mmCIF file of C-alpha atoms in Angstrom:
data_model
loop_
_atom_site.group_PDB
_atom_site.id
_atom_site.type_symbol
_atom_site.label_atom_id
_atom_site.label_comp_id
_atom_site.label_asym_id
_atom_site.label_seq_id
_atom_site.Cartn_x
_atom_site.Cartn_y
_atom_site.Cartn_z
ATOM 1 C CA MET W 686 16.881 16.345 1.028
ATOM 2 C CA THR W 687 17.026 19.093 3.651
ATOM 3 C CA GLY W 688 14.051 21.634 4.132
ATOM 4 C CA THR W 689 11.447 19.359 2.500
ATOM 5 C CA THR W 690 8.161 19.169 4.298
ATOM 6 C CA MET W 691 5.111 17.428 3.901
ATOM 7 C CA THR W 692 1.827 19.404 3.063
ATOM 8 C CA ALA W 693 -1.193 19.546 5.492
ATOM 9 C CA ALA W 694 -3.239 17.281 2.963
ATOM 10 C CA PRO W 695 -2.265 14.300 1.059
ATOM 11 C CA VAL W 696 -1.082 14.956 -2.371
ATOM 12 C CA ARG W 697 -1.712 12.244 -5.043
ATOM 13 C CA GLY W 698 -1.160 9.471 -2.501
ATOM 14 C CA ILE W 699 1.469 10.661 -0.451
ATOM 15 C CA PRO W 700 0.259 10.519 3.144
ATOM 16 C CA VAL W 701 0.647 13.517 5.642
ATOM 17 C CA ASP W 702 3.217 11.843 7.759
ATOM 18 C CA PRO W 703 4.490 8.836 5.890
ATOM 19 C CA PRO W 704 6.137 6.216 8.081
ATOM 20 C CA PRO W 705 9.823 6.346 8.467
ATOM 21 C CA ALA W 706 11.987 4.360 5.957
ATOM 22 C CA VAL W 707 12.192 0.802 6.995
ATOM 23 C CA VAL W 708 15.287 -1.406 6.681
ATOM 24 C CA SER W 709 13.251 -4.773 6.763
ATOM 25 C CA PRO W 710 11.062 -5.801 3.792
ATOM 26 C CA VAL W 711 7.308 -4.815 4.398
ATOM 27 C CA VAL W 712 4.199 -5.650 2.182
ATOM 28 C CA TYR W 713 1.782 -2.756 1.797
ATOM 29 C CA LEU W 714 -1.658 -2.117 0.651
ATOM 30 C CA LEU W 715 -2.703 0.933 -1.255
ATOM 31 C CA HIS W 716 -6.399 1.926 -1.156
ATOM 32 C CA PHE W 717 -7.663 4.024 -4.129
ATOM 33 C CA ASP W 718 -10.027 6.991 -3.748
ATOM 34 C CA GLN W 719 -12.331 5.462 -6.393
ATOM 35 C CA ALA W 720 -11.788 2.287 -8.340
ATOM 36 C CA TYR W 721 -10.009 2.133 -11.548
ATOM 37 C CA ARG W 722 -11.920 -0.427 -13.892
ATOM 38 C CA HIS W 723 -11.628 -3.534 -11.786
ATOM 39 C CA ALA W 724 -8.856 -2.254 -9.201
ATOM 40 C CA GLY W 725 -9.575 -0.671 -5.933
ATOM 41 C CA HIS W 726 -6.189 -1.637 -4.111
ATOM 42 C CA TYR W 727 -2.715 -2.224 -5.043
ATOM 43 C CA THR W 728 -0.474 -4.699 -2.967
ATOM 44 C CA GLY W 729 3.373 -4.448 -3.338
ATOM 45 C CA TRP W 730 6.472 -5.129 -1.101
ATOM 46 C CA THR W 731 9.661 -3.005 -0.573
ATOM 47 C CA SER W 732 12.621 -2.524 1.716
ATOM 48 C CA ASP W 733 12.189 1.111 1.746
ATOM 49 C CA LEU W 734 8.337 2.188 2.099
ATOM 50 C CA ARG W 735 9.022 6.026 2.159
ATOM 51 C CA ALA W 736 10.985 5.796 -1.243
ATOM 52 C CA ARG W 737 8.405 3.496 -2.574
ATOM 53 C CA LEU W 738 5.331 5.537 -1.920
ATOM 54 C CA ALA W 739 7.174 8.636 -3.565
ATOM 55 C CA ASP W 740 7.803 6.479 -6.599
ATOM 56 C CA HIS W 741 4.184 5.717 -6.790
ATOM 57 C CA ALA W 742 3.174 9.165 -6.359
ATOM 58 C CA ALA W 743 5.337 10.169 -9.247
ATOM 59 C CA GLY W 744 3.786 7.458 -11.334
ATOM 60 C CA ARG W 745 7.047 5.367 -11.301
ATOM 61 C CA GLY W 746 7.492 1.668 -10.269
ATOM 62 C CA SER W 747 3.975 0.380 -10.979
ATOM 63 C CA ARG W 748 1.901 0.521 -14.362
ATOM 64 C CA LEU W 749 -1.167 0.302 -12.357
ATOM 65 C CA LEU W 750 -0.251 3.341 -10.149
ATOM 66 C CA ALA W 751 0.872 5.374 -13.174
ATOM 67 C CA VAL W 752 -2.430 4.715 -14.781
ATOM 68 C CA VAL W 753 -4.317 5.447 -11.799
ATOM 69 C CA ARG W 754 -2.231 8.763 -11.341
ATOM 70 C CA ALA W 755 -2.899 9.736 -14.859
ATOM 71 C CA ALA W 756 -6.678 9.241 -14.423
ATOM 72 C CA GLY W 757 -6.452 11.568 -11.451
ATOM 73 C CA ILE W 758 -7.376 9.002 -8.785
ATOM 74 C CA GLY W 759 -5.740 9.439 -5.517
ATOM 75 C CA TRP W 760 -4.657 6.703 -3.063
ATOM 76 C CA ARG W 761 -3.714 6.195 0.601
ATOM 77 C CA LEU W 762 -1.583 3.719 2.368
ATOM 78 C CA ALA W 763 -4.065 1.524 4.001
ATOM 79 C CA ARG W 764 -1.987 -1.089 5.870
ATOM 80 C CA THR W 765 1.210 -2.772 6.014
ATOM 81 C CA TRP W 766 2.582 -6.330 7.025
ATOM 82 C CA PRO W 767 5.934 -7.554 7.909
ATOM 83 C CA GLY W 768 7.433 -9.672 5.308
ATOM 84 C CA GLY W 769 8.670 -9.457 1.533
ATOM 85 C CA ARG W 770 7.925 -10.834 -1.761
ATOM 86 C CA ASP W 771 6.795 -14.317 -0.328
ATOM 87 C CA ARG W 772 4.298 -12.590 2.068
ATOM 88 C CA GLU W 773 3.004 -10.295 -0.896
ATOM 89 C CA ARG W 774 2.557 -13.410 -3.101
ATOM 90 C CA ALA W 775 0.460 -15.308 -0.380
ATOM 91 C CA LEU W 776 -1.614 -12.397 0.199
ATOM 92 C CA LYS W 777 -2.360 -11.775 -3.864
ATOM 93 C CA ARG W 778 -3.055 -15.477 -4.081
ATOM 94 C CA GLN W 779 -5.610 -15.069 -1.397
ATOM 95 C CA GLY W 780 -7.387 -12.413 -3.288
ATOM 96 C CA GLY W 781 -9.787 -9.869 -1.946
ATOM 97 C CA ALA W 782 -7.666 -7.071 -0.839
ATOM 98 C CA SER W 783 -10.897 -5.170 0.092
ATOM 99 C CA ARG W 784 -11.335 -7.833 2.761
ATOM 100 C CA ARG W 785 -7.889 -6.799 4.218
ATOM 101 C CA CYS W 786 -8.377 -2.941 3.913
ATOM 102 C CA PRO W 787 -9.250 -1.141 7.019
ATOM 103 C CA LEU W 788 -10.460 1.930 4.786
ATOM 104 C CA CYS W 789 -13.050 -0.394 3.378
ATOM 105 C CA GLY W 790 -14.406 -1.132 7.043
ATOM 106 C CA VAL W 791 -12.346 -4.089 7.772
ATOM 107 C CA ARG W 792 -10.678 -4.275 11.043
ATOM 108 C CA PRO W 793 -7.188 -6.149 10.973
ATOM 109 C CA ARG W 794 -6.947 -9.070 13.427
ATOM 110 C CA LEU W 795 -4.766 -9.024 16.528
ATOM 111 C CA THR W 796 -1.421 -10.715 16.094
ATOM 112 C CA VAL W 797 0.941 -12.463 18.191
ATOM 113 C CA GLY W 798 4.708 -12.314 17.066
ATOM 114 C CA GLY W 799 3.613 -10.906 13.846
ATOM 115 C CA GLU W 800 1.299 -14.032 12.630
ATOM 116 C CA ASP W 801 -2.444 -13.790 12.663
ATOM 117 C CA ARG W 802 -4.267 -15.160 15.956
ATOM 118 C CA ARG W 803 -6.794 -17.648 14.640
#
């Protein structure tokens, strides 16, 4: 798609300057501008982050994001981690997405070699 430009402000969840498409799997955390019922975040994984964010912005790919879009609630990409489905499942099993969200005031831990230093 030539000639496509991003607007100066986020539009329904698409960041102003989305990160370049990634080849390796990445887990991502989306922060909702306001909670939708019980949900304030969405965690997913993809091998093409830019395309996946565009799908979410169009209301495709996730029922929760489609409902959030229909409710007029915006969202932002809050954080990413290296890894695929296994990492996504591990993060979801831990629960508490707001504890990992820098937009909720949480500061990510320093990492060494992609793993948390504890």
